[in-house]
Amino acid sequence: MSSPSLFKAKVIKNARLNVEHFILSVRPEGIMPAAQPGQFFMLGIPGRLDPLLKRPFGYFRVKEDALEFLYRLRGKATAIMSVLDAGDEVEIIGPLGEPYPLPKPKKVPLLVAGGTGIASLYPLADAFGGEALILYGGRNSDELLLTEELRGICRVLGLATEDGSVGVKGTVIDLLKEFLAGKNKNRHVVYACGPRGMLKAVSELGLEGYVSVEERMACGIGVCLGCAVKTSTGHKRACKEGPVFRIGEVVFE
Amino acid sequence: MSSPSLFKAKVIKNARLNVEHFILSVRPEGIMPAAQPGQFFMLGIPGRLDPLLKRPFGYFRVKEDALEFLYRLRGKATAIMSVLDAGDEVEIIGPLGEPYPLPKPKKVPLLVAGGTGIASLYPLADAFGGEALILYGGRNSDELLLTEELRGICRVLGLATEDGSVGVKGTVIDLLKEFLAGKNKNRHVVYACGPRGMLKAVSELGLEGYVSVEERMACGIGVCLGCAVKTSTGHKRACKEGPVFRIGEVVFE
Amino acid sequence: MSKRLEVKIGKLTLKNPVMTASGTAGYGAELSEFFDLSRLGAIVLKGISLKPWPGNPPPRIIETPSGMINAIGLQNVGLKAFIDEKLPFIKKFDVPVIANVLGTTVGEYAKLASRLDEAGVDGIELNVSCPNVKKGGIAFGLDLKAFYKLIRKVRGCVKQAILIVKLSPGAPDICEFSRAAEDEGADAISLINTIPAMEIDISCRKPSIKNVIGGLSGPAIMPIALRMVFQASRAVKIPVIGMGGIRAGEDAVKFLLAGATAVAVGTAIFVNPRAPINVIEGIEDYLKRFNVEKVSDLIGGLQL
Amino acid sequence: MSKRLEVKIGKLTLKNPVMTASGTAGYGAELSEFFDLSRLGAIVLKGISLKPWPGNPPPRIIETPSGMINAIGLQNVGLKAFIDEKLPFIKKFDVPVIANVLGTTVGEYAKLASRLDEAGVDGIELNVSCPNVKKGGIAFGLDLKAFYKLIRKVRGCVKQAILIVKLSPGAPDICEFSRAAEDEGADAISLINTIPAMEIDISCRKPSIKNVIGGLSGPAIMPIALRMVFQASRAVKIPVIGMGGIRAGEDAVKFLLAGATAVAVGTAIFVNPRAPINVIEGIEDYLKRFNVEKVSDLIGGLQL
Ligand SMILES: Cc1cc2nc3c(=O)[nH]c(=O)nc-3n(C[C@H](O)[C@H](O)[C@H](O)COP(=O)(O)OP(=O)(O)OC[C@H]3O[C@@H](n4cnc5c(N)ncnc54)[C@H](O)[C@@H]3O)c2cc1C
Ligand SMILES: Cc1cc2nc3c(=O)[nH]c(=O)nc-3n(C[C@H](O)[C@H](O)[C@H](O)COP(=O)(O)OP(=O)(O)OC[C@H]3O[C@@H](n4cnc5c(N)ncnc54)[C@H](O)[C@@H]3O)c2cc1C
Ligand SMILES: Cc1cc2nc3c(=O)[nH]c(=O)nc-3n(C[C@H](O)[C@H](O)[C@H](O)COP(=O)(O)O)c2cc1C
Ligand SMILES: Cc1cc2nc3c(=O)[nH]c(=O)nc-3n(C[C@H](O)[C@H](O)[C@H](O)COP(=O)(O)O)c2cc1C
Ligand code: FES
Ligand code: FES
């Protein structure tokens, strides 16, 4: 795996998908980092003391010489990100963390995304060259992003919204259970990314596969021990041993 | 005098005069504040914690519905100001402080400006309707701003630069001494604004008139007592009893 | 006006839990140009001493990351001028007036307190924690024995007003000092005062403020203030007035949850003279958004 | 390489005055991907205890205005694994290695120190100021008697390495503790450790970190750190290692002027893993810009 680096990048575009979601496209100074699906980058605005820390964002894709991040407005840092313009400078560390492992031969990749969890599963789906199944849920249609593009890079795309505005009414977990009903669980390898509650629910279904967790991170590079995740073998670092963990490894409370 | 208010304003223009100097034009929400020459405004970017405090800037002029400030790049806050674009929002308090008093009849106003001190003397010269004399000094030609415009609003404009690139070679104090040589001091009322050293020198010439001082300010409205100026009658607030003081009142050390 | 925001400190009922912090609102006149002072829960005035004090030589302030240092040195008009010239103005407003006092001896504190009590202020806040005056003040805030003696003596002098003791963030044990204030009959404690700090100008290699050391305030210290308020409020039953970096309703809610009965807004006033009003309105918004019936339901409501 | 940046701490000569702060550089491996560790004046490693510690449950960190709170709780691999697995890696670099240790009893500290001394570390930093572990540690940093006893005992166990004592910012009197460390033969003192602090999530009304209270670090605390370094360095003759919020050469220069002989970069590493290098280069720039011959000319050079 390529080792991480610290680099500056210029914003090329900051496209608003809808009221809360954006795609930030940046051109790194120097060479394009070689990231793998599941890895992430720490992103910040140089010189600012408030917010002080960089924030983690999943590797989404490289498109036309630009490194892209799919992000949702959440608090202080993402609010500042959302007003970045072309030409503005950001500072980035990455690629960081462990990527999603490849499935054993003959197993079908089943991607389960909740909300912005799609950001890291999108490049994974792409890497499977149309073979993946994707189940994707959100609270409403605004939280289901890029569905047309996704359809083009997977075999099946199942959608669920809690308000029923798109796809099945319910959570992605409902969708997953329905999908698995009567099927042989062992045929699939699950890749799940989304809110903690969703990952917990996925982990309780006795499936083989991986979850990608989100923890608050100070450094992203493994030195602060701030991103501890409780696992069956003690605390592990979400940024270093994770963010991708085998199902069953993380102890959700 | 109109009482101060707190208001938001939208940036209309942020014109760069040269490498270190800018004119910021903003349109206040609500009515245009009625400021007098010598008064100032506290200006900040809402919501930022670093820099935390607003910064004081002299009332420069109102032009085409815009309130304008002439400012020089100095540190943190002015660096952020310098990258403001049209449409950005600023928060302002003012007008604040005591303006320059009018001279007694028959006295000739003699304005002595050092560097950005011209910002508050410019509107004063304008108010005298072409009657004022202006002596204006800076380190080099880059520090002598708007000389053409100034020529249009005063009787005499004397220039000095320390490197001799424009006008007399020397400080504005040299220029002032030369100007006064052989003249009756009592015919003039001096209005001086500029660096501390310059104000001190002006104060030592036995002239009648006023100096406008610059002190670090936290509040600008008179509540913090942070801007204390040592005067012959004890500490006074630069933001409230000042920034304009009668010559002889301020004890320069 | 609904009673949703009401809180009680001793016998005093405040219409809302938001005060100004001493030294950041002068004696009220300047702020009255920006909002109606009657909207405040209480106004805490600039600290006063027996005789007028000239304060420290300038420069007195410097900005730091998300904060500022000040070394005003308690410049003030003195007790007599305060009572004759400043008090009448602020008494015209429908707002409890709290005087903040600083002495160099127990006797001075006692005199200040009894005179102000007679002059009809609603509360007296003892500043035993000013880092910016050489003698007195902070000495009492750091020495438990002297502290006990001081509060006992002053308590005896205050009949009408409520008595608030403002603790030093440098106190060796904040809980001990809080309990001492409670034991000796204080109606409330307030904290935190500014934290001793320093900044240096590297181009001239001098301290940025003339007094060398000053007090740090503003958002930078909020996490420290919040922790001390949490600890102090669990140590005593009397109300705690929390302060340190508060600029918005959300910040105030944090202090209330941590255990404060009321809060004070200081440095934020310098940034925005209407900050106390924003804080009041922000608390109201929070109550609505989270369906909390009244502000007193928040006090100490932190879930551990 | 010129000797312009050299400083001495005890018998150790550092090629420049910039170290990492304990707990912000792990055991070196991760940072070595971002710069050559040999460029550092010294590397101070994550605190270790006799037995491995699991640390506190998450969440452990939260950002605050210009700072952050952490309650890692000294998660570490324990002495044995440190010596067997971590030390060999870092010893490959041409950089003095300073181990940071924390115990719950004098005996534990002594054992840690003598084993590490034998294992060949260049320095041992006693953490008597960790706010994030329930027992031990900070107790020594707040109780002068216990502190004396601890340093005396540990001093006897350390033969080769230099002994650094890391003081608690909550020490009732920083000068007294500094002198105590000096009296008992410490080669240097270091300060400040993080300041106990707290943050609250108002949407769920819970503390933002599971441990409730954690330690505040970063630029927000720099003015407090600078003041304490100034005070401590005037109280003792042994070198002071200053830290708290340093992110650039200018900040380091402030600490040197205030009296520090060396500085450590902590939280800034999280923002920028190359921060210690930026600090070294920033100090060099300052020397050039202001025509200072060598860094040791800056130490304590504040003009009062
Ligand atoms: C490995 C990893 C990959 C991520 N990838 C993406 C991505 O591709 N797109 C995206 O939109 N977001 C992603 N996130 C989440 C993103 O980092 C947070 O939304 C961001 O840090 C919020 O910053 P803020 O300053 O706007 O919010 P803050 O003001 O910091 O916080 C707002 C709210 O969000 C919570 N929060 C903050 N940081 C995190 C976090 N790291 N995990 C969980 N909750 C948090 C806070 O507790 C608070 O409730 C990822 C997180 C991790 C750990
Ligand atoms: C009443 C008044 C009117 C002013 N009018 C103007 C004006 O019209 N145009 C203009 O360009 N500037 C004016 N100034 C100065 C202006 O306020 C400062 O340049 C500004 O505050 C610098 O902010 P900063 O964050 O960029 O610099 P900082 O990072 O705060 O400081 C950079 C350097 O400038 C010094 N400095 C900071 N603030 C002041 C201050 N208030 N007085 C003196 N030195 C200071 C600092 O000590 C430091 O050395 C005025 C000041 C006052 C008090
Ligand atoms: C400029 C200034 C002057 C102050 N003067 C006093 C004072 O006279 N008496 C006092 O008890 N506290 C004084 N304080 C402390 C404040 O009341 C308050 O405790 C502290 O600033 C923390 O709150 P903040 O962060 O909201 O400012 C002063 C603070 C500042 C910034
Ligand atoms: C995440 C984290 C972990 C820390 N762990 C330790 C430690 O193990 N031992 C120790 O003595 N100090 C520890 N510290 C304190 C730092 O070494 C330093 O004293 C403090 O953070 C102030 O410096 P800074 O503001 O540059 O971070 C830790 C600090 C942080 C932020
Ligand atoms: S975020 Fe620092 S160790 Fe993971
Ligand atoms: S700047 Fe606050 S009183 Fe003048």
PDB file of N, CA and C in Angstrom, chain B residues 110 135 173-185 188 205 207:
ATOM      1  N   LEU B 110      -4.162  72.671   9.557  1.00  0.00           N
ATOM      2  CA  LEU B 110      -2.934  72.084   9.035  1.00  0.00           C
ATOM      3  C   LEU B 110      -2.941  70.596   9.378  1.00  0.00           C
ATOM      4  N   LEU B 135       0.146  68.001   5.114  1.00  0.00           N
ATOM      5  CA  LEU B 135       1.513  67.486   5.030  1.00  0.00           C
ATOM      6  C   LEU B 135       1.412  65.975   5.241  1.00  0.00           C
ATOM      7  N   ILE B 173       7.688  65.051   9.821  1.00  0.00           N
ATOM      8  CA  ILE B 173       8.074  66.003  10.864  1.00  0.00           C
ATOM      9  C   ILE B 173       9.088  67.013  10.301  1.00  0.00           C
ATOM     10  N   ASP B 174      10.028  66.500   9.507  1.00  0.00           N
ATOM     11  CA  ASP B 174      10.972  67.407   8.835  1.00  0.00           C
ATOM     12  C   ASP B 174      10.194  68.407   7.993  1.00  0.00           C
ATOM     13  N   LEU B 175       9.229  67.860   7.269  1.00  0.00           N
ATOM     14  CA  LEU B 175       8.418  68.694   6.377  1.00  0.00           C
ATOM     15  C   LEU B 175       7.682  69.752   7.189  1.00  0.00           C
ATOM     16  N   LEU B 176       7.117  69.343   8.307  1.00  0.00           N
ATOM     17  CA  LEU B 176       6.349  70.247   9.157  1.00  0.00           C
ATOM     18  C   LEU B 176       7.233  71.368   9.703  1.00  0.00           C
ATOM     19  N   LYS B 177       8.424  70.979  10.171  1.00  0.00           N
ATOM     20  CA  LYS B 177       9.344  71.985  10.728  1.00  0.00           C
ATOM     21  C   LYS B 177       9.721  72.993   9.657  1.00  0.00           C
ATOM     22  N   GLU B 178      10.010  72.475   8.494  1.00  0.00           N
ATOM     23  CA  GLU B 178      10.387  73.343   7.369  1.00  0.00           C
ATOM     24  C   GLU B 178       9.245  74.295   7.037  1.00  0.00           C
ATOM     25  N   PHE B 179       8.042  73.743   7.033  1.00  0.00           N
ATOM     26  CA  PHE B 179       6.866  74.535   6.704  1.00  0.00           C
ATOM     27  C   PHE B 179       6.648  75.656   7.710  1.00  0.00           C
ATOM     28  N   LEU B 180       6.875  75.328   8.989  1.00  0.00           N
ATOM     29  CA  LEU B 180       6.600  76.311  10.043  1.00  0.00           C
ATOM     30  C   LEU B 180       7.696  77.368  10.163  1.00  0.00           C
ATOM     31  N   ALA B 181       8.868  77.060   9.616  1.00  0.00           N
ATOM     32  CA  ALA B 181      10.024  77.939   9.800  1.00  0.00           C
ATOM     33  C   ALA B 181       9.673  79.371   9.419  1.00  0.00           C
ATOM     34  N   GLY B 182       9.825  80.262  10.366  1.00  0.00           N
ATOM     35  CA  GLY B 182       9.581  81.674  10.101  1.00  0.00           C
ATOM     36  C   GLY B 182       8.121  82.066  10.116  1.00  0.00           C
ATOM     37  N   LYS B 183       7.214  81.073  10.192  1.00  0.00           N
ATOM     38  CA  LYS B 183       5.785  81.410  10.193  1.00  0.00           C
ATOM     39  C   LYS B 183       5.304  81.619  11.628  1.00  0.00           C
ATOM     40  N   ASN B 184       4.175  82.277  11.749  1.00  0.00           N
ATOM     41  CA  ASN B 184       3.535  82.448  13.038  1.00  0.00           C
ATOM     42  C   ASN B 184       2.735  81.174  13.363  1.00  0.00           C
ATOM     43  N   LYS B 185       3.230  80.442  14.369  1.00  0.00           N
ATOM     44  CA  LYS B 185       2.599  79.171  14.725  1.00  0.00           C
ATOM     45  C   LYS B 185       1.118  79.306  15.045  1.00  0.00           C
ATOM     46  N   HIS B 188      -2.173  78.503  12.835  1.00  0.00           N
ATOM     47  CA  HIS B 188      -2.616  77.167  12.421  1.00  0.00           C
ATOM     48  C   HIS B 188      -3.214  76.347  13.542  1.00  0.00           C
ATOM     49  N   LEU B 205       6.213  70.370  19.461  1.00  0.00           N
ATOM     50  CA  LEU B 205       6.540  71.586  18.714  1.00  0.00           C
ATOM     51  C   LEU B 205       5.804  72.817  19.223  1.00  0.00           C
ATOM     52  N   LEU B 207       2.590  73.471  19.287  1.00  0.00           N
ATOM     53  CA  LEU B 207       1.516  73.909  18.406  1.00  0.00           C
ATOM     54  C   LEU B 207       0.158  73.709  19.062  1.00  0.00           C
TER      55      LEU B 207
END
